[in-house]
Amino acid sequence: MAKNVHNDYKMKFSVDEEYPDLSLHNNHMAKVLTKEMYAKLRSKSTPSGFTLDDCIQTGVDNPGHPFIMTVGCVAGDEESYEVFKDMFDPIISDRHSGYKPTDKHVTDLNFENLKGGDDLDPAYVLSSRVRTGRSIKGYTLPPHNSRAERRMVEKLSIEALATLDGEFKGKYYPLNGMTDAEQDQLINDHFLFDKPVSPLLLAAGMARDWPDARGIWHNDAKSFLVWVNEEDHLRVISMEKGGNMKEVFRRFCVGLNKIEEVFKKHNHGFMWNEHLGFVLTCPSNLGTGLRGGVHVKLPKLSTHAKFEEILTRLRLQKRGTGGVDTASVGGIFDISNADRLGSSEVNQVQLVVDGVKLMVEMEKKLEKGESIDAIIPAQK
Amino acid sequence: MAHSFGRILSSKRNVGILSLIGAGSVTAGFLLKREHVSAGAGVRRVYPASAEYPDLRKHNNCMASHLTPAIYAKLVDKATPNGYTLDEAIQTGVDNPGHPFIKTVGMVAGDEESYQVFADLLNPVIKERHNGYDPETMTHPTDLDSSKLTSGQFDDRYVLSSRVRTGRSIRGLSLPPACTRAERREVERVVVDALAGLKEDLAGKYYSLTNMTDQEQQQLIDDHFLFDKPVSPLLTCSGMARDWPDARGIWHNNTKTFLVWINEEDHTRVISMEKGGNMKRVFDRFCTGLKEVERLIQEKGWEFMWNERLGYILTCPSNLGTGLRAGVHVKLPRLSKDPRFSKILDNLRLQKRGTGGVDTAAVGSTFDISNLDRLGQSEVQLVQTVVDGVNYLIECEKKLEKGQDIKIPAPYRK
């Protein structure tokens, strides 16, 4: 509550004295936040009391990597993207391939619009997964929320998820109450998330009060999973072994729509607007917030000179099988969509489906000693 | 007198003024100041204290022991004049439940006023941590007259090094958990400016963490002077590491016996040290150096945070009073294996640590032995306790060498 008092206190000091030293920094925030912009925005505060310094703390504390460009700022609530528009707009443009402040984002969670996706070769595609995030309107986001707000998000989520039935019937496991047996099972299923260790997240304040009001819900079939109060209010994940991305996406869309209906009925819709799509904590996840991907064996293609180029043209990115910031093991890669904002869920999953199919073809050709030059795609 | 900071300082001289901010007036402030945002944007809900009260069931720290729902409800809407809140003060204790064996403090102060605004919680915490010291009724003695120290020369065959450290905060500027970048930079300026005025055996040089050359950095590492960004979650959760390494640095004198850390866990940490057992000389230099730095900042219109109830005001309540840890690295191969070792230390009001400092293990029976207490006794008294205690430990070690038996000393009486 006293956040504005503190910000008013800070205004007594000059811009020169307060402006952060970003000379060694390499993140989107540092590229964009000039002293003039800082001067213009520093007196502002969202209605809940989130300030510019709160947004940028993670980017000040984490100068970044010479090769990887991190975002360097977060939103503390839905209004952050509006109040600090002057900073967020250029960051969003830079991160999301030139997305303009006047652009409109299309949301399409109609799984029937996906073509194919049920015929990825399981000899190569080991698993398929689609994840996204959702924020509950009216509550501040993980960098800023109070304990009571976080607990309300958990309470609403548990209530909503408890209404699901059929293939979505499941159970909630609060982090702060699970038995050892439950914990072991969740670890074995690779479902359990732990307190963040990344300084990018810690510096943004998302791990406060851990593990209060954090938990994991999953359906009995273990193919649909929801994380509550980790980096976002909700992270929703649909997954299964093998290459049936079509089915994974169907379950993703159906499940999400069901959950959203329940939240809306209780007057708590998801944060969404026609410019930014789904509003999430990190600007990198705006739009669809969707990462659809597979674990796929590409030992030959991954060592091909044009591998990176192919990925770029297909609008895909690679990660190790441990997720972001991990290395590949045994030629198995996590391949997913690179885009989030400016194209729909269907578009993005379509790119994954088509792109992975093509790359598996390339792998097979390389196995036979054939060239892949003829099937290298144009830029999508 | 300086600039804008001078004005802020003079308005804060009346440290007793509290800014009690109820939820109503703060909300009004929001409505008056808020920028226009798109229609339908939610205003932050204000929840009752009971909905916000932290889950402390698995916690074992001083804050958790004393933060009842009633005290939480009483303090949760308050803020210091700079806007520091209870939730901020206790965040480190909520995030770090503690160790079953070690009882951490579990809260920090964001500014000098925290100790008054949140007194209902801090006083019982202080009382528990400092053996019954009651800030409401007791006064803390400050005594930096090192000439009073007796027998301060240890046997160099046992004592490898001697060291005294404390902290000092600059009145009028917020503490590391809460300070803005401007305040932190002002602390650096004020202190570096004062240190530049030290002369003779105290004359030295400042090395800013942002600006040091690779060579300087290596030298500081080799001298064991360089401090790095805190990794302990006890510290990082309280916000002390924000904006690292901005306005952080190390100053030391040319002879490398007097060292000042700037903007680490406190505004300043002041350290006097040398190899061998001449604790007297270490303490002399400590007192002289501190008094000289104080004189130099006072010339510019600044002063240290101090009051007669709590002594020197520092970030962590465990360092109130003297903020002093006087210690030695001492070889006690036989005594350390004696089952009575812990009891002897307890009765002498001493603690042992490994030679890497707090939370480390001893290496090859060389221990870091220092005073347990900080508040309620003066600097002279505490260093004398260490001197008398370490002399006793060495006597025990010598007795054990000769095959003689040792005695557990009577519990220390002031």
Short mmCIF file of N, CA, C and O in Angstrom, two decimals, chain A residues 52-134:
data_model
loop_
_atom_site.label_atom_id
_atom_site.label_comp_id
_atom_site.label_asym_id
_atom_site.label_seq_id
_atom_site.Cartn_x
_atom_site.Cartn_y
_atom_site.Cartn_z
N LEU A 52 7.76 2.08 -12.38
CA LEU A 52 8.74 1.78 -13.41
C LEU A 52 9.91 1.00 -12.82
O LEU A 52 10.35 -0.01 -13.39
N ASP A 53 10.42 1.45 -11.69
CA ASP A 53 11.55 0.75 -11.09
C ASP A 53 11.20 -0.69 -10.76
O ASP A 53 12.04 -1.58 -10.86
N ASP A 54 9.94 -0.92 -10.37
CA ASP A 54 9.51 -2.30 -10.11
C ASP A 54 9.57 -3.13 -11.40
O ASP A 54 10.00 -4.27 -11.40
N CYS A 55 9.13 -2.53 -12.50
CA CYS A 55 9.14 -3.25 -13.79
C CYS A 55 10.55 -3.65 -14.19
O CYS A 55 10.78 -4.75 -14.69
N ILE A 56 11.48 -2.74 -14.00
CA ILE A 56 12.81 -2.93 -14.58
C ILE A 56 13.83 -3.57 -13.65
O ILE A 56 14.96 -3.84 -14.06
N GLN A 57 13.46 -3.78 -12.39
CA GLN A 57 14.45 -4.29 -11.42
C GLN A 57 15.16 -5.54 -11.94
O GLN A 57 16.38 -5.66 -11.83
N THR A 58 14.42 -6.47 -12.49
CA THR A 58 15.03 -7.71 -12.98
C THR A 58 16.04 -7.44 -14.09
O THR A 58 17.09 -8.10 -14.17
N GLY A 59 15.78 -6.44 -14.91
CA GLY A 59 16.70 -6.12 -15.99
C GLY A 59 17.91 -5.35 -15.52
O GLY A 59 18.99 -5.45 -16.12
N VAL A 60 17.75 -4.58 -14.45
CA VAL A 60 18.90 -3.87 -13.87
C VAL A 60 19.82 -4.88 -13.19
O VAL A 60 21.04 -4.82 -13.30
N ASP A 61 19.20 -5.83 -12.47
CA ASP A 61 19.98 -6.81 -11.70
C ASP A 61 20.62 -7.89 -12.57
O ASP A 61 21.54 -8.56 -12.12
N ASN A 62 20.12 -8.07 -13.76
CA ASN A 62 20.62 -9.12 -14.65
C ASN A 62 21.00 -8.53 -15.99
O ASN A 62 20.19 -8.47 -16.91
N PRO A 63 22.26 -8.11 -16.08
CA PRO A 63 22.70 -7.40 -17.28
C PRO A 63 22.46 -8.17 -18.57
O PRO A 63 22.31 -7.58 -19.62
N GLY A 64 22.42 -9.49 -18.46
CA GLY A 64 22.11 -10.25 -19.66
C GLY A 64 23.31 -11.03 -20.13
O GLY A 64 24.36 -11.05 -19.53
N HIS A 65 23.13 -11.68 -21.21
CA HIS A 65 24.10 -12.58 -21.77
C HIS A 65 24.59 -11.97 -23.07
O HIS A 65 23.80 -11.39 -23.81
N PRO A 66 25.85 -12.11 -23.40
CA PRO A 66 26.30 -11.55 -24.68
C PRO A 66 25.56 -12.13 -25.90
O PRO A 66 25.42 -11.45 -26.91
N PHE A 67 25.08 -13.38 -25.78
CA PHE A 67 24.43 -13.99 -26.96
C PHE A 67 22.91 -13.98 -26.89
O PHE A 67 22.24 -13.89 -27.90
N ILE A 68 22.38 -14.14 -25.67
CA ILE A 68 20.93 -14.23 -25.55
C ILE A 68 20.37 -12.90 -25.09
O ILE A 68 20.84 -12.34 -24.10
N MET A 69 19.38 -12.43 -25.77
CA MET A 69 18.78 -11.16 -25.41
C MET A 69 17.55 -11.40 -24.53
O MET A 69 16.50 -11.80 -25.02
N THR A 70 17.70 -11.17 -23.24
CA THR A 70 16.56 -11.32 -22.34
C THR A 70 15.70 -10.06 -22.41
O THR A 70 16.11 -9.04 -22.96
N VAL A 71 14.51 -10.13 -21.86
CA VAL A 71 13.60 -9.00 -21.96
C VAL A 71 13.98 -7.88 -20.99
O VAL A 71 14.01 -6.71 -21.33
N GLY A 72 14.25 -8.25 -19.74
CA GLY A 72 14.73 -7.27 -18.79
C GLY A 72 13.67 -6.45 -18.08
O GLY A 72 13.99 -5.48 -17.40
N CYS A 73 12.40 -6.81 -18.23
CA CYS A 73 11.36 -6.12 -17.47
C CYS A 73 10.13 -7.01 -17.41
O CYS A 73 9.98 -7.93 -18.22
N VAL A 74 9.29 -6.74 -16.43
CA VAL A 74 8.05 -7.52 -16.27
C VAL A 74 6.90 -6.57 -16.01
O VAL A 74 7.10 -5.40 -15.69
N ALA A 75 5.70 -7.11 -16.10
CA ALA A 75 4.51 -6.35 -15.71
C ALA A 75 4.09 -6.79 -14.32
O ALA A 75 4.22 -7.97 -13.97
N GLY A 76 3.58 -5.86 -13.52
CA GLY A 76 3.12 -6.21 -12.18
C GLY A 76 1.62 -6.37 -12.13
O GLY A 76 1.07 -6.88 -11.16
N ASP A 77 0.97 -5.91 -13.20
CA ASP A 77 -0.49 -5.98 -13.28
C ASP A 77 -0.86 -5.67 -14.73
O ASP A 77 -0.01 -5.34 -15.56
N GLU A 78 -2.15 -5.79 -15.03
CA GLU A 78 -2.59 -5.57 -16.41
C GLU A 78 -2.27 -4.15 -16.86
O GLU A 78 -1.88 -3.92 -18.00
N GLU A 79 -2.42 -3.20 -15.94
CA GLU A 79 -2.26 -1.78 -16.28
C GLU A 79 -0.81 -1.39 -16.59
O GLU A 79 -0.57 -0.35 -17.19
N SER A 80 0.13 -2.20 -16.15
CA SER A 80 1.54 -1.87 -16.41
C SER A 80 1.80 -1.62 -17.89
O SER A 80 2.53 -0.71 -18.27
N TYR A 81 1.17 -2.47 -18.73
CA TYR A 81 1.43 -2.37 -20.17
C TYR A 81 0.89 -1.06 -20.75
O TYR A 81 1.31 -0.63 -21.81
N GLU A 82 -0.05 -0.45 -20.01
CA GLU A 82 -0.62 0.81 -20.45
C GLU A 82 0.13 2.00 -19.85
O GLU A 82 0.55 2.91 -20.54
N VAL A 83 0.31 1.95 -18.54
CA VAL A 83 0.94 3.08 -17.85
C VAL A 83 2.39 3.26 -18.33
O VAL A 83 2.87 4.39 -18.47
N PHE A 84 3.08 2.16 -18.60
CA PHE A 84 4.48 2.25 -19.04
C PHE A 84 4.61 1.89 -20.51
O PHE A 84 5.63 1.37 -20.97
N LYS A 85 3.59 2.24 -21.24
CA LYS A 85 3.51 1.99 -22.68
C LYS A 85 4.76 2.48 -23.43
O LYS A 85 5.25 1.81 -24.33
N ASP A 86 5.23 3.65 -23.05
CA ASP A 86 6.37 4.24 -23.78
C ASP A 86 7.58 3.32 -23.74
O ASP A 86 8.42 3.37 -24.64
N MET A 87 7.69 2.53 -22.69
CA MET A 87 8.81 1.59 -22.61
C MET A 87 8.42 0.24 -23.20
O MET A 87 9.17 -0.37 -23.95
N PHE A 88 7.23 -0.25 -22.86
CA PHE A 88 6.85 -1.58 -23.31
C PHE A 88 6.65 -1.68 -24.82
O PHE A 88 7.00 -2.69 -25.43
N ASP A 89 6.11 -0.63 -25.43
CA ASP A 89 5.83 -0.72 -26.88
C ASP A 89 7.08 -1.00 -27.71
O ASP A 89 7.07 -1.92 -28.53
N PRO A 90 8.16 -0.23 -27.54
CA PRO A 90 9.36 -0.55 -28.34
C PRO A 90 9.97 -1.92 -27.98
O PRO A 90 10.52 -2.59 -28.84
N ILE A 91 9.85 -2.32 -26.70
CA ILE A 91 10.36 -3.64 -26.32
C ILE A 91 9.55 -4.73 -27.02
O ILE A 91 10.10 -5.70 -27.56
N ILE A 92 8.24 -4.56 -27.01
CA ILE A 92 7.37 -5.52 -27.67
C ILE A 92 7.67 -5.59 -29.17
O ILE A 92 7.73 -6.66 -29.77
N SER A 93 7.90 -4.44 -29.75
CA SER A 93 8.21 -4.41 -31.18
C SER A 93 9.51 -5.14 -31.48
O SER A 93 9.61 -5.93 -32.42
N ASP A 94 10.51 -4.90 -30.65
CA ASP A 94 11.82 -5.52 -30.84
C ASP A 94 11.76 -7.03 -30.63
O ASP A 94 12.36 -7.81 -31.35
N ARG A 95 11.03 -7.42 -29.61
CA ARG A 95 10.97 -8.84 -29.26
C ARG A 95 10.04 -9.61 -30.19
O ARG A 95 10.25 -10.80 -30.43
N HIS A 96 9.01 -8.97 -30.65
CA HIS A 96 8.00 -9.66 -31.44
C HIS A 96 7.99 -9.19 -32.89
O HIS A 96 6.95 -8.85 -33.45
N SER A 97 9.19 -9.18 -33.48
CA SER A 97 9.34 -8.98 -34.93
C SER A 97 8.61 -7.76 -35.48
O SER A 97 7.92 -7.84 -36.48
N GLY A 98 8.75 -6.62 -34.82
CA GLY A 98 8.21 -5.38 -35.37
C GLY A 98 6.74 -5.13 -35.10
O GLY A 98 6.12 -4.31 -35.76
N TYR A 99 6.17 -5.83 -34.12
CA TYR A 99 4.74 -5.64 -33.79
C TYR A 99 4.50 -4.20 -33.37
O TYR A 99 5.16 -3.68 -32.49
N LYS A 100 3.54 -3.56 -34.04
CA LYS A 100 3.34 -2.12 -33.81
C LYS A 100 2.27 -1.86 -32.74
O LYS A 100 1.39 -2.69 -32.52
N PRO A 101 2.34 -0.67 -32.13
CA PRO A 101 1.33 -0.32 -31.12
C PRO A 101 -0.09 -0.33 -31.67
O PRO A 101 -1.05 -0.42 -30.91
N THR A 102 -0.22 -0.21 -32.99
CA THR A 102 -1.57 -0.19 -33.58
C THR A 102 -2.01 -1.56 -34.08
O THR A 102 -3.14 -1.73 -34.54
N ASP A 103 -1.13 -2.55 -34.00
CA ASP A 103 -1.47 -3.88 -34.52
C ASP A 103 -2.51 -4.57 -33.66
O ASP A 103 -2.62 -4.32 -32.46
N LYS A 104 -3.26 -5.45 -34.30
CA LYS A 104 -4.26 -6.24 -33.57
C LYS A 104 -3.83 -7.71 -33.57
O LYS A 104 -3.33 -8.21 -34.57
N HIS A 105 -4.05 -8.36 -32.46
CA HIS A 105 -3.65 -9.77 -32.34
C HIS A 105 -4.89 -10.65 -32.42
O HIS A 105 -5.88 -10.40 -31.75
N VAL A 106 -4.78 -11.71 -33.23
CA VAL A 106 -5.93 -12.61 -33.39
C VAL A 106 -5.77 -13.85 -32.52
O VAL A 106 -4.73 -14.50 -32.55
N THR A 107 -6.82 -14.14 -31.77
CA THR A 107 -6.82 -15.35 -30.95
C THR A 107 -7.66 -16.41 -31.65
O THR A 107 -8.78 -16.14 -32.08
N ASP A 108 -7.09 -17.60 -31.85
CA ASP A 108 -7.84 -18.68 -32.49
C ASP A 108 -7.54 -19.97 -31.75
O ASP A 108 -6.47 -20.58 -31.92
N LEU A 109 -8.47 -20.36 -30.89
CA LEU A 109 -8.32 -21.61 -30.15
C LEU A 109 -9.28 -22.67 -30.67
O LEU A 109 -9.73 -23.55 -29.94
N ASN A 110 -9.56 -22.60 -31.96
CA ASN A 110 -10.43 -23.59 -32.58
C ASN A 110 -9.56 -24.69 -33.19
O ASN A 110 -9.02 -24.55 -34.29
N PHE A 111 -9.43 -25.78 -32.45
CA PHE A 111 -8.49 -26.84 -32.85
C PHE A 111 -8.81 -27.44 -34.22
O PHE A 111 -7.93 -28.00 -34.88
N GLU A 112 -10.05 -27.31 -34.64
CA GLU A 112 -10.39 -27.88 -35.95
C GLU A 112 -9.72 -27.16 -37.10
O GLU A 112 -9.65 -27.68 -38.21
N ASN A 113 -9.23 -25.96 -36.84
CA ASN A 113 -8.54 -25.22 -37.89
C ASN A 113 -7.12 -25.72 -38.13
O ASN A 113 -6.46 -25.29 -39.08
N LEU A 114 -6.63 -26.60 -37.31
CA LEU A 114 -5.29 -27.15 -37.51
C LEU A 114 -5.35 -28.24 -38.57
O LEU A 114 -6.17 -29.14 -38.48
N LYS A 115 -4.43 -28.17 -39.54
CA LYS A 115 -4.41 -29.19 -40.58
C LYS A 115 -3.31 -30.21 -40.28
O LYS A 115 -2.15 -29.83 -40.07
N GLY A 116 -3.70 -31.47 -40.29
CA GLY A 116 -2.70 -32.51 -40.04
C GLY A 116 -2.28 -32.52 -38.58
O GLY A 116 -3.05 -32.17 -37.70
N GLY A 117 -1.06 -32.92 -38.34
CA GLY A 117 -0.54 -32.94 -36.97
C GLY A 117 -0.75 -34.28 -36.29
O GLY A 117 -0.34 -34.44 -35.14
N ASP A 118 -1.38 -35.24 -36.98
CA ASP A 118 -1.58 -36.53 -36.34
C ASP A 118 -0.68 -37.59 -36.94
O ASP A 118 -0.83 -38.78 -36.67
N ASP A 119 0.24 -37.15 -37.77
CA ASP A 119 1.06 -38.15 -38.46
C ASP A 119 2.56 -37.88 -38.35
O ASP A 119 3.32 -38.18 -39.23
N LEU A 120 2.97 -37.29 -37.26
CA LEU A 120 4.41 -37.11 -37.04
C LEU A 120 4.99 -38.46 -36.62
O LEU A 120 4.44 -39.13 -35.74
N ASP A 121 6.07 -38.86 -37.25
CA ASP A 121 6.63 -40.19 -37.05
C ASP A 121 7.13 -40.40 -35.62
O ASP A 121 8.11 -39.77 -35.19
N PRO A 122 6.48 -41.30 -34.86
CA PRO A 122 6.88 -41.49 -33.45
C PRO A 122 8.26 -42.11 -33.29
O PRO A 122 8.80 -42.13 -32.18
N ALA A 123 8.84 -42.61 -34.39
CA ALA A 123 10.21 -43.09 -34.28
C ALA A 123 11.18 -41.93 -34.09
O ALA A 123 12.30 -42.08 -33.60
N TYR A 124 10.73 -40.74 -34.45
CA TYR A 124 11.57 -39.55 -34.31
C TYR A 124 11.00 -38.57 -33.28
O TYR A 124 11.73 -37.99 -32.50
N VAL A 125 9.68 -38.42 -33.34
CA VAL A 125 9.04 -37.47 -32.43
C VAL A 125 8.65 -38.20 -31.16
O VAL A 125 7.71 -38.99 -31.15
N LEU A 126 9.37 -37.94 -30.09
CA LEU A 126 9.21 -38.71 -28.86
C LEU A 126 8.05 -38.22 -28.01
O LEU A 126 7.41 -38.99 -27.30
N SER A 127 7.82 -36.91 -28.04
CA SER A 127 6.72 -36.36 -27.25
C SER A 127 6.29 -35.03 -27.83
O SER A 127 7.05 -34.36 -28.52
N SER A 128 5.03 -34.70 -27.53
CA SER A 128 4.44 -33.46 -28.04
C SER A 128 3.80 -32.70 -26.90
O SER A 128 3.21 -33.32 -25.99
N ARG A 129 3.88 -31.39 -26.95
CA ARG A 129 3.44 -30.58 -25.81
C ARG A 129 3.04 -29.20 -26.28
O ARG A 129 3.69 -28.63 -27.16
N VAL A 130 1.98 -28.68 -25.69
CA VAL A 130 1.61 -27.28 -25.93
C VAL A 130 1.38 -26.63 -24.58
O VAL A 130 0.66 -27.18 -23.75
N ARG A 131 1.97 -25.47 -24.35
CA ARG A 131 1.75 -24.76 -23.09
C ARG A 131 1.38 -23.31 -23.37
O ARG A 131 1.74 -22.75 -24.39
N THR A 132 0.66 -22.74 -22.41
CA THR A 132 0.44 -21.30 -22.44
C THR A 132 0.25 -20.81 -21.02
O THR A 132 0.35 -21.58 -20.07
N GLY A 133 0.00 -19.52 -20.88
CA GLY A 133 -0.26 -18.96 -19.57
C GLY A 133 -1.55 -18.17 -19.61
O GLY A 133 -2.04 -17.77 -20.68
N ARG A 134 -2.14 -18.01 -18.43
CA ARG A 134 -3.32 -17.16 -18.34
C ARG A 134 -3.25 -16.36 -17.05
O ARG A 134 -2.75 -16.85 -16.02
#
